[in-house]
Amino acid sequence: MSVKTKQSYATFMKCRECSAEYPLTRLAICNECFAPVDIIYDYDSISLKPFDFHNRPQNIWRYKELLPLNNNKNIIDLNVGYTPLIKCKNLGEILGLKNLYIKNDSVNPTFSFKDRPANVAVSKAIEFGDKVIGCASTGNLAGAVAAQAAKARLNCYVLTPLNTEIGKLSQVAAYGANIIGVNGTYDDANRLAVLASEEFGWNIVNVTSRPYYVEGSKTMAFEILEQLNWQTPDQIIIPVASGALFCAINRGLNQFEQIGLINNNKVKLNGAQASGCSPISTAFKNNQKNITPVEKPDTLAKSIAIGDPGDGDYVLALSKLTNGRVDDVSDSQITEVIKLIAKYEGIFTEPAGAVTVAMAQNMVKNGQLDSDETVVCCVTGNGLKTTELIDINKNLFKISPSLDSLIDTVGGINNA
């Protein structure tokens, strides 16, 4: 049976809490109870088999039936997604895992997983006819939205904390976006973004178009399943900031099961945070049902330093529902693991990506991962955005421009 050629099977939006239903408009939250709303698809009409994907483009739009865009002419073509799933034999031996994989989203067009939600949201903004877009961001989303706005020739504003890494701000500036540096936390920037959306009518993609925005992130789960030959891993470890990626991966797994592309989904979902901003991890450890916000995040993992995570309560519930867990790792361990991943697998990640491997390391030590389990760590951002964290001095040897100096230096290195 051939697959239908319809672009999308999105039909309506539904409140996650009270089940109120809405048409597919520019709606951020439920009008009745102010909870998140999710895109609902006509799953019964979707007929997909593994072979249907063989000749499709290697980007997120290979899963077009489960993305909420009506016309593919509105897609911003930056070739987002279909990033490598790498079996990490060397790193696995160090950690004690025989089947360790890294989903390497650091090689997306703007070098983070945020290209996924941004690609869907900006494409949908074009479909809505919006002329000005923006976002609240700790850096990576700012780069993703700015790049896609540049490609679409849309005006773009990003609101970001002033302490955002210079590499990320430089990237945004290169794309020509307007950077509104907020002297405060991400949560301060996010509140201003909401007000900007109301005041100026901007489409703030992770606010105004959030139901569409979060749909892009679930494509990471789709790719993991396809790249594992339609088999589910035992455990996935996901960096957690707002919690949107965690919820999206759960959504992606469930959708592929619902349309019959996988069977018996029993994947354990684990969330990783940095100890300097770990409201969800703290609630998990204390067996709380709700999150207590962190007012002043203090971690070098700035891209996941969200003190008041919008989907935090859902991460708590889903981690327990899937028999997973949420934990946090120290800045010192994050720094060491960045170097460990680079040294043994040639993958250079930023702190938000390293938290997942650091958590895997701890889970092995604590007996929470078996050596034979298939474990996927989501590496979500590129280390070239945070080069200030790496001290090059122990690897840098300064010499005079002579062979004798080179010989002496190499000899000293080999004898060290």
Tab-separated table of C-alpha atoms in Angstrom:
chain	number	residue	atom	x	y	z
A	1	MET	CA	0.000	0.000	0.000
A	2	SER	CA	1.499	3.349	-0.992
A	3	VAL	CA	1.736	6.215	1.445
A	4	LYS	CA	-0.609	9.147	0.999
A	5	THR	CA	1.005	12.271	-0.370
A	6	LYS	CA	-0.802	14.707	1.901
A	7	GLN	CA	1.684	17.101	3.509
A	8	SER	CA	0.394	16.879	7.085
A	9	TYR	CA	-2.246	15.004	9.031
A	10	ALA	CA	-2.452	17.600	11.822
A	11	THR	CA	-6.134	18.176	12.569
A	12	PHE	CA	-6.580	20.267	15.735
A	13	MET	CA	-5.023	21.276	19.053
A	14	LYS	CA	-5.948	19.783	22.401
A	15	CYS	CA	-5.271	20.983	25.936
A	16	ARG	CA	-2.912	18.694	27.851
A	17	GLU	CA	-4.929	19.149	31.057
A	18	CYS	CA	-8.625	19.873	30.426
A	19	SER	CA	-8.841	18.370	26.888
A	20	ALA	CA	-10.370	21.511	25.376
A	21	GLU	CA	-10.006	21.450	21.586
A	22	TYR	CA	-8.969	24.294	19.263
A	23	PRO	CA	-8.422	24.796	15.538
A	24	LEU	CA	-4.853	25.011	14.206
A	25	THR	CA	-4.414	28.725	14.795
A	26	ARG	CA	-1.683	30.806	16.434
A	27	LEU	CA	-2.579	29.745	19.966
A	28	ALA	CA	0.022	29.425	22.723
A	29	ILE	CA	-1.913	28.001	25.676
A	30	CYS	CA	-5.401	26.765	26.566
A	31	ASN	CA	-7.928	29.573	26.943
A	32	GLU	CA	-9.758	27.613	29.636
A	33	CYS	CA	-7.030	26.493	32.056
A	34	PHE	CA	-3.814	28.060	30.645
A	35	ALA	CA	-2.118	24.662	30.256
A	36	PRO	CA	-0.068	23.681	27.173
A	37	VAL	CA	-1.891	22.607	24.026
A	38	ASP	CA	-0.641	19.836	21.751
A	39	ILE	CA	-1.066	19.228	18.030
A	40	ILE	CA	-3.296	16.219	17.357
A	41	TYR	CA	-2.970	14.141	14.183
A	42	ASP	CA	-5.323	11.859	12.293
A	43	TYR	CA	-3.294	8.752	13.129
A	44	ASP	CA	-5.834	6.366	11.590
A	45	SER	CA	-5.252	7.921	8.167
A	46	ILE	CA	-1.463	7.675	8.301
A	47	SER	CA	-0.077	4.604	6.574
A	48	LEU	CA	3.722	4.440	6.779
A	49	LYS	CA	6.140	1.545	6.501
A	50	PRO	CA	9.939	1.598	6.876
A	51	PHE	CA	10.509	1.380	3.107
A	52	ASP	CA	8.480	4.567	2.589
A	53	PHE	CA	11.418	6.575	3.933
A	54	HIS	CA	14.091	5.210	1.571
A	55	ASN	CA	13.959	8.012	-1.001
A	56	ARG	CA	12.909	10.864	1.220
A	57	PRO	CA	15.085	13.922	1.959
A	58	GLN	CA	17.497	13.396	4.837
A	59	ASN	CA	16.097	16.106	7.054
A	60	ILE	CA	13.206	16.489	9.489
A	61	TRP	CA	10.662	16.849	6.693
A	62	ARG	CA	11.026	13.162	5.819
A	63	TYR	CA	8.433	12.846	8.618
A	64	LYS	CA	6.084	15.420	7.067
A	65	GLU	CA	2.904	13.500	7.940
A	66	LEU	CA	3.639	14.104	11.631
A	67	LEU	CA	4.626	17.766	11.349
A	68	PRO	CA	2.061	20.605	11.372
A	69	LEU	CA	2.762	22.359	8.073
A	70	ASN	CA	0.106	22.535	5.378
A	71	ASN	CA	2.269	23.381	2.378
A	72	ASN	CA	5.911	22.414	1.862
A	73	LYS	CA	6.542	25.608	-0.122
A	74	ASN	CA	6.744	27.317	3.288
A	75	ILE	CA	9.635	25.162	4.530
A	76	ILE	CA	12.845	27.045	5.299
A	77	ASP	CA	15.365	24.860	3.505
A	78	LEU	CA	18.440	24.652	5.753
A	79	ASN	CA	18.496	20.832	5.692
A	80	VAL	CA	17.867	20.476	9.413
A	81	GLY	CA	18.077	17.112	11.104
A	82	TYR	CA	18.944	13.522	10.189
A	83	THR	CA	22.065	13.929	12.284
A	84	PRO	CA	24.358	10.955	13.017
A	85	LEU	CA	23.628	8.304	15.618
A	86	ILE	CA	27.122	7.152	16.495
A	87	LYS	CA	27.993	3.912	18.273
A	88	CYS	CA	30.656	4.926	20.764
A	89	LYS	CA	32.877	1.873	21.262
A	90	ASN	CA	35.804	3.764	22.797
A	91	LEU	CA	33.724	5.839	25.198
A	92	GLY	CA	31.561	2.825	25.962
A	93	GLU	CA	34.612	0.876	27.112
A	94	ILE	CA	35.576	3.735	29.429
A	95	LEU	CA	32.067	3.938	30.901
A	96	GLY	CA	31.370	0.201	30.936
A	97	LEU	CA	28.608	0.179	28.300
A	98	LYS	CA	28.694	-2.173	25.312
A	99	ASN	CA	25.977	-0.418	23.343
A	100	LEU	CA	26.441	3.297	23.948
A	101	TYR	CA	25.250	5.692	21.253
A	102	ILE	CA	25.487	9.448	20.892
A	103	LYS	CA	22.798	11.228	18.918
A	104	ASN	CA	25.018	14.030	17.654
A	105	ASP	CA	22.821	17.072	17.064
A	106	SER	CA	25.831	19.373	17.328
A	107	VAL	CA	26.218	19.067	13.541
A	108	ASN	CA	22.907	20.718	12.660
A	109	PRO	CA	23.122	23.858	10.475
A	110	THR	CA	23.577	26.226	13.453
A	111	PHE	CA	25.209	23.507	15.567
A	112	SER	CA	22.465	22.589	18.020
A	113	PHE	CA	19.221	20.627	18.240
A	114	LYS	CA	17.344	23.943	18.374
A	115	ASP	CA	17.375	23.975	14.587
A	116	ARG	CA	14.627	21.351	14.761
A	117	PRO	CA	11.946	23.340	16.620
A	118	ALA	CA	13.039	26.569	14.964
A	119	ASN	CA	12.666	25.067	11.492
A	120	VAL	CA	9.085	24.030	12.154
A	121	ALA	CA	8.137	27.229	13.976
A	122	VAL	CA	9.605	29.652	11.438
A	123	SER	CA	8.132	27.683	8.545
A	124	LYS	CA	4.752	27.824	10.286
A	125	ALA	CA	5.201	31.560	10.910
A	126	ILE	CA	5.553	32.003	7.151
A	127	GLU	CA	2.366	30.010	6.692
A	128	PHE	CA	0.645	32.332	9.166
A	129	GLY	CA	1.910	35.336	7.210
A	130	ASP	CA	4.066	36.743	10.016
A	131	LYS	CA	6.710	39.311	9.093
A	132	VAL	CA	8.574	39.600	12.410
A	133	ILE	CA	9.730	36.648	14.470
A	134	GLY	CA	11.759	36.257	17.622
A	135	CYS	CA	12.532	34.098	20.605
A	136	ALA	CA	13.669	34.033	24.200
A	137	SER	CA	16.886	32.077	24.358
A	138	THR	CA	19.947	31.065	26.327
A	139	GLY	CA	21.849	31.184	23.038
A	140	ASN	CA	21.288	28.153	20.839
A	141	LEU	CA	17.691	28.901	19.887
A	142	ALA	CA	18.706	32.487	19.154
A	143	GLY	CA	21.188	31.245	16.564
A	144	ALA	CA	18.715	28.805	15.046
A	145	VAL	CA	15.888	31.348	14.739
A	146	ALA	CA	18.226	34.081	13.462
A	147	ALA	CA	19.604	31.829	10.715
A	148	GLN	CA	16.189	30.772	9.521
A	149	ALA	CA	14.870	34.316	9.687
A	150	ALA	CA	17.803	35.367	7.506
A	151	LYS	CA	17.007	32.646	4.971
A	152	ALA	CA	13.323	33.654	4.990
A	153	ARG	CA	14.153	37.387	4.881
A	154	LEU	CA	12.151	38.065	8.036
A	155	ASN	CA	12.948	40.622	10.716
A	156	CYS	CA	14.198	38.903	13.852
A	157	TYR	CA	14.562	39.846	17.528
A	158	VAL	CA	16.131	37.607	20.147
A	159	LEU	CA	15.927	38.246	23.884
A	160	THR	CA	18.766	36.660	25.795
A	161	PRO	CA	20.600	37.094	29.112
A	162	LEU	CA	23.601	39.380	28.882
A	163	ASN	CA	25.859	36.617	30.231
A	164	THR	CA	25.171	34.379	27.214
A	165	GLU	CA	28.401	33.017	25.736
A	166	ILE	CA	30.057	35.384	23.252
A	167	GLY	CA	30.337	32.623	20.647
A	168	LYS	CA	26.578	32.240	20.566
A	169	LEU	CA	25.948	35.984	20.427
A	170	SER	CA	28.499	36.357	17.616
A	171	GLN	CA	26.642	33.729	15.631
A	172	VAL	CA	23.344	35.583	16.071
A	173	ALA	CA	24.940	38.877	15.058
A	174	ALA	CA	26.400	37.279	11.936
A	175	TYR	CA	22.903	36.309	10.803
A	176	GLY	CA	21.799	39.917	11.184
A	177	ALA	CA	19.264	39.514	13.986
A	178	ASN	CA	18.583	42.166	16.620
A	179	ILE	CA	19.960	41.065	19.998
A	180	ILE	CA	18.099	42.347	23.058
A	181	GLY	CA	20.487	41.650	25.927
A	182	VAL	CA	18.566	41.344	29.194
A	183	ASN	CA	20.391	42.121	32.406
A	184	GLY	CA	18.868	39.149	34.207
A	185	THR	CA	18.153	35.434	33.901
A	186	TYR	CA	16.587	33.448	31.089
A	187	ASP	CA	13.299	33.543	32.961
A	188	ASP	CA	13.488	37.360	32.914
A	189	ALA	CA	14.122	37.301	29.166
A	190	ASN	CA	11.250	34.885	28.649
A	191	ARG	CA	8.804	37.102	30.541
A	192	LEU	CA	9.835	40.054	28.382
A	193	ALA	CA	9.395	37.952	25.262
A	194	VAL	CA	5.793	37.244	26.240
A	195	LEU	CA	5.200	40.962	26.725
A	196	ALA	CA	6.911	41.756	23.403
A	197	SER	CA	4.615	39.325	21.628
A	198	GLU	CA	1.599	41.126	23.099
A	199	GLU	CA	2.955	44.658	22.646
A	200	PHE	CA	4.420	44.421	19.140
A	201	GLY	CA	2.583	41.435	17.655
A	202	TRP	CA	5.827	39.540	17.046
A	203	ASN	CA	5.695	35.791	16.583
A	204	ILE	CA	7.935	34.706	19.452
A	205	VAL	CA	8.398	31.145	18.254
A	206	ASN	CA	8.819	29.480	21.652
A	207	VAL	CA	5.923	31.488	23.083
A	208	THR	CA	3.395	32.526	20.415
A	209	SER	CA	3.846	29.399	18.294
A	210	ARG	CA	4.944	27.008	21.022
A	211	PRO	CA	2.609	24.107	20.066
A	212	TYR	CA	4.159	24.095	16.576
A	213	TYR	CA	7.669	24.838	17.814
A	214	VAL	CA	7.841	21.803	20.124
A	215	GLU	CA	6.779	19.484	17.290
A	216	GLY	CA	10.178	19.918	15.642
A	217	SER	CA	12.060	18.419	18.571
A	218	LYS	CA	10.292	15.053	18.418
A	219	THR	CA	12.021	14.345	15.098
A	220	MET	CA	15.106	13.470	17.138
A	221	ALA	CA	13.193	10.456	18.485
A	222	PHE	CA	11.993	9.541	14.984
A	223	GLU	CA	15.571	9.512	13.710
A	224	ILE	CA	16.901	7.474	16.628
A	225	LEU	CA	14.322	4.773	15.942
A	226	GLU	CA	14.969	4.763	12.211
A	227	GLN	CA	18.753	4.705	12.690
A	228	LEU	CA	18.440	1.767	15.095
A	229	ASN	CA	16.628	-0.100	12.316
A	230	TRP	CA	13.210	0.472	13.883
A	231	GLN	CA	14.265	-0.986	17.219
A	232	THR	CA	13.831	0.919	20.496
A	233	PRO	CA	16.808	1.581	22.762
A	234	ASP	CA	16.557	0.566	26.400
A	235	GLN	CA	17.296	4.047	27.732
A	236	ILE	CA	17.589	7.585	26.374
A	237	ILE	CA	19.300	10.327	28.372
A	238	ILE	CA	18.156	13.847	27.508
A	239	PRO	CA	19.429	17.248	28.680
A	240	VAL	CA	16.664	19.144	30.437
A	241	ALA	CA	16.145	22.911	30.519
A	242	SER	CA	12.468	23.820	30.035
A	243	GLY	CA	11.687	20.128	29.612
A	244	ALA	CA	10.251	20.587	26.110
A	245	LEU	CA	12.771	18.271	24.424
A	246	PHE	CA	12.149	15.538	26.991
A	247	CYS	CA	8.385	15.695	26.417
A	248	ALA	CA	8.855	15.850	22.649
A	249	ILE	CA	11.000	12.715	22.569
A	250	ASN	CA	8.355	10.873	24.565
A	251	ARG	CA	5.760	12.166	22.099
A	252	GLY	CA	7.794	10.986	19.115
A	253	LEU	CA	8.215	7.483	20.534
A	254	ASN	CA	4.498	7.208	21.216
A	255	GLN	CA	3.520	8.477	17.769
A	256	PHE	CA	5.706	5.960	15.948
A	257	GLU	CA	4.187	3.226	18.082
A	258	GLN	CA	0.684	4.526	17.405
A	259	ILE	CA	1.112	4.332	13.618
A	260	GLY	CA	2.835	0.933	13.840
A	261	LEU	CA	6.433	1.777	12.929
A	262	ILE	CA	7.662	0.353	16.250
A	263	ASN	CA	6.196	-2.116	18.715
A	264	ASN	CA	6.235	-2.414	22.485
A	265	ASN	CA	7.706	0.963	23.420
A	266	LYS	CA	9.313	0.513	26.832
A	267	VAL	CA	12.091	3.086	26.543
A	268	LYS	CA	13.210	4.546	29.872
A	269	LEU	CA	13.519	8.321	29.588
A	270	ASN	CA	16.090	10.039	31.795
A	271	GLY	CA	16.605	13.769	32.256
A	272	ALA	CA	20.002	15.332	32.953
A	273	GLN	CA	20.519	18.737	34.570
A	274	ALA	CA	23.458	20.734	35.883
A	275	SER	CA	23.697	20.915	39.676
A	276	GLY	CA	23.782	24.725	39.563
A	277	CYS	CA	20.279	24.770	38.063
A	278	SER	CA	18.475	21.537	38.850
A	279	PRO	CA	14.878	22.258	39.869
A	280	ILE	CA	13.508	19.124	38.194
A	281	SER	CA	16.235	16.846	39.520
A	282	THR	CA	15.711	18.212	43.029
A	283	ALA	CA	11.967	17.560	42.822
A	284	PHE	CA	12.597	14.027	41.533
A	285	LYS	CA	14.990	13.212	44.366
A	286	ASN	CA	12.570	14.626	46.932
A	287	ASN	CA	9.625	12.775	45.365
A	288	GLN	CA	7.757	16.030	44.767
A	289	LYS	CA	4.979	16.371	42.217
A	290	ASN	CA	5.751	20.020	41.464
A	291	ILE	CA	8.847	22.085	40.763
A	292	THR	CA	10.325	24.713	43.058
A	293	PRO	CA	11.970	27.294	40.752
A	294	VAL	CA	15.638	28.242	41.053
A	295	GLU	CA	15.820	32.035	41.193
A	296	LYS	CA	19.520	32.450	40.377
A	297	PRO	CA	21.007	29.660	38.248
A	298	ASP	CA	24.742	29.197	38.767
A	299	THR	CA	26.289	26.818	36.267
A	300	LEU	CA	28.597	26.891	33.268
A	301	ALA	CA	25.904	24.928	31.413
A	302	LYS	CA	24.131	28.152	30.520
A	303	SER	CA	22.042	26.737	27.704
A	304	ILE	CA	20.096	24.563	30.179
A	305	ALA	CA	20.053	27.119	33.017
A	306	ILE	CA	16.297	27.651	33.166
A	307	GLY	CA	15.231	28.097	36.749
A	308	ASP	CA	11.477	27.898	36.148
A	309	PRO	CA	11.018	25.124	33.565
A	310	GLY	CA	7.676	25.344	31.795
A	311	ASP	CA	7.372	21.587	31.258
A	312	GLY	CA	9.095	20.578	34.489
A	313	ASP	CA	6.054	18.936	36.061
A	314	TYR	CA	5.516	16.879	32.916
A	315	VAL	CA	9.169	15.744	32.904
A	316	LEU	CA	8.717	14.538	36.477
A	317	ALA	CA	5.613	12.575	35.567
A	318	LEU	CA	7.003	11.103	32.351
A	319	SER	CA	10.328	10.057	33.868
A	320	LYS	CA	8.433	8.053	36.487
A	321	LEU	CA	5.899	6.730	33.988
A	322	THR	CA	8.696	5.339	31.801
A	323	ASN	CA	10.709	4.041	34.798
A	324	GLY	CA	13.408	6.597	34.102
A	325	ARG	CA	14.894	9.217	36.380
A	326	VAL	CA	16.086	12.831	36.543
A	327	ASP	CA	19.475	13.668	38.039
A	328	ASP	CA	22.114	16.388	37.969
A	329	VAL	CA	25.873	16.580	37.532
A	330	SER	CA	28.462	19.071	38.757
A	331	ASP	CA	30.212	21.668	36.625
A	332	SER	CA	33.562	19.999	37.273
A	333	GLN	CA	32.262	16.662	35.973
A	334	ILE	CA	30.725	18.386	32.954
A	335	THR	CA	34.098	19.910	32.061
A	336	GLU	CA	35.872	16.563	32.396
A	337	VAL	CA	33.251	14.764	30.320
A	338	ILE	CA	33.467	17.350	27.528
A	339	LYS	CA	37.143	16.391	27.204
A	340	LEU	CA	36.380	12.681	27.592
A	341	ILE	CA	33.882	12.652	24.709
A	342	ALA	CA	36.256	14.644	22.511
A	343	LYS	CA	39.298	12.490	23.347
A	344	TYR	CA	37.658	9.108	22.798
A	345	GLU	CA	35.026	9.811	20.138
A	346	GLY	CA	36.129	12.997	18.361
A	347	ILE	CA	32.908	14.797	19.277
A	348	PHE	CA	33.287	18.268	20.786
A	349	THR	CA	30.187	19.258	22.714
A	350	GLU	CA	29.094	22.164	24.835
A	351	PRO	CA	28.139	21.594	28.509
A	352	ALA	CA	24.466	20.866	27.766
A	353	GLY	CA	25.514	17.923	25.624
A	354	ALA	CA	28.023	16.619	28.145
A	355	VAL	CA	25.456	16.380	30.960
A	356	THR	CA	23.894	13.329	29.335
A	357	VAL	CA	27.146	11.367	29.111
A	358	ALA	CA	28.068	12.490	32.625
A	359	MET	CA	24.726	11.180	33.867
A	360	ALA	CA	25.332	7.874	32.061
A	361	GLN	CA	28.704	7.671	33.788
A	362	ASN	CA	27.039	8.138	37.167
A	363	MET	CA	24.229	5.705	36.395
A	364	VAL	CA	26.739	2.971	35.592
A	365	LYS	CA	28.561	3.601	38.872
A	366	ASN	CA	25.267	3.523	40.779
A	367	GLY	CA	24.053	0.318	39.138
A	368	GLN	CA	21.256	2.102	37.264
A	369	LEU	CA	22.520	1.049	33.814
A	370	ASP	CA	23.411	-2.491	32.794
A	371	SER	CA	26.437	-2.979	30.584
A	372	ASP	CA	24.378	-4.737	27.885
A	373	GLU	CA	21.656	-2.106	27.623
A	374	THR	CA	21.344	0.032	24.510
A	375	VAL	CA	21.761	3.586	25.746
A	376	VAL	CA	21.381	6.760	23.660
A	377	CYS	CA	22.833	10.023	24.992
A	378	CYS	CA	21.521	13.145	23.277
A	379	VAL	CA	24.363	15.577	22.553
A	380	THR	CA	22.558	18.754	21.694
A	381	GLY	CA	25.115	21.516	21.083
A	382	ASN	CA	28.574	22.133	19.658
A	383	GLY	CA	31.642	22.837	21.789
A	384	LEU	CA	32.871	25.496	19.379
A	385	LYS	CA	30.208	27.746	20.900
A	386	THR	CA	31.835	27.514	24.350
A	387	THR	CA	35.564	27.318	23.646
A	388	GLU	CA	36.346	29.468	26.683
A	389	LEU	CA	35.808	26.390	28.856
A	390	ILE	CA	38.807	24.557	27.420
A	391	ASP	CA	42.302	25.369	28.721
A	392	ILE	CA	44.661	24.836	25.797
A	393	ASN	CA	47.877	25.618	27.676
A	394	LYS	CA	48.718	22.017	28.625
A	395	ASN	CA	48.491	21.068	24.945
A	396	LEU	CA	50.238	24.142	23.531
A	397	PHE	CA	54.008	24.033	23.028
A	398	LYS	CA	55.650	27.214	21.783
A	399	ILE	CA	58.852	26.819	19.787
A	400	SER	CA	61.249	28.870	17.714
A	401	PRO	CA	61.157	28.302	13.935
A	402	SER	CA	63.981	25.719	13.872
A	403	LEU	CA	64.251	21.940	13.541
A	404	ASP	CA	66.327	21.692	16.723
A	405	SER	CA	63.600	23.413	18.715
A	406	LEU	CA	60.984	21.087	17.217
A	407	ILE	CA	63.081	17.985	18.001
A	408	ASP	CA	63.696	19.091	21.579
A	409	THR	CA	60.009	19.828	22.131
A	410	VAL	CA	58.769	16.553	20.647
A	411	GLY	CA	61.342	14.672	22.697
A	412	GLY	CA	60.114	16.376	25.827
A	413	ILE	CA	56.507	15.512	25.014
A	414	ASN	CA	57.329	11.839	24.395
A	415	ASN	CA	59.325	11.580	27.628
A	416	ALA	CA	56.687	13.271	29.760
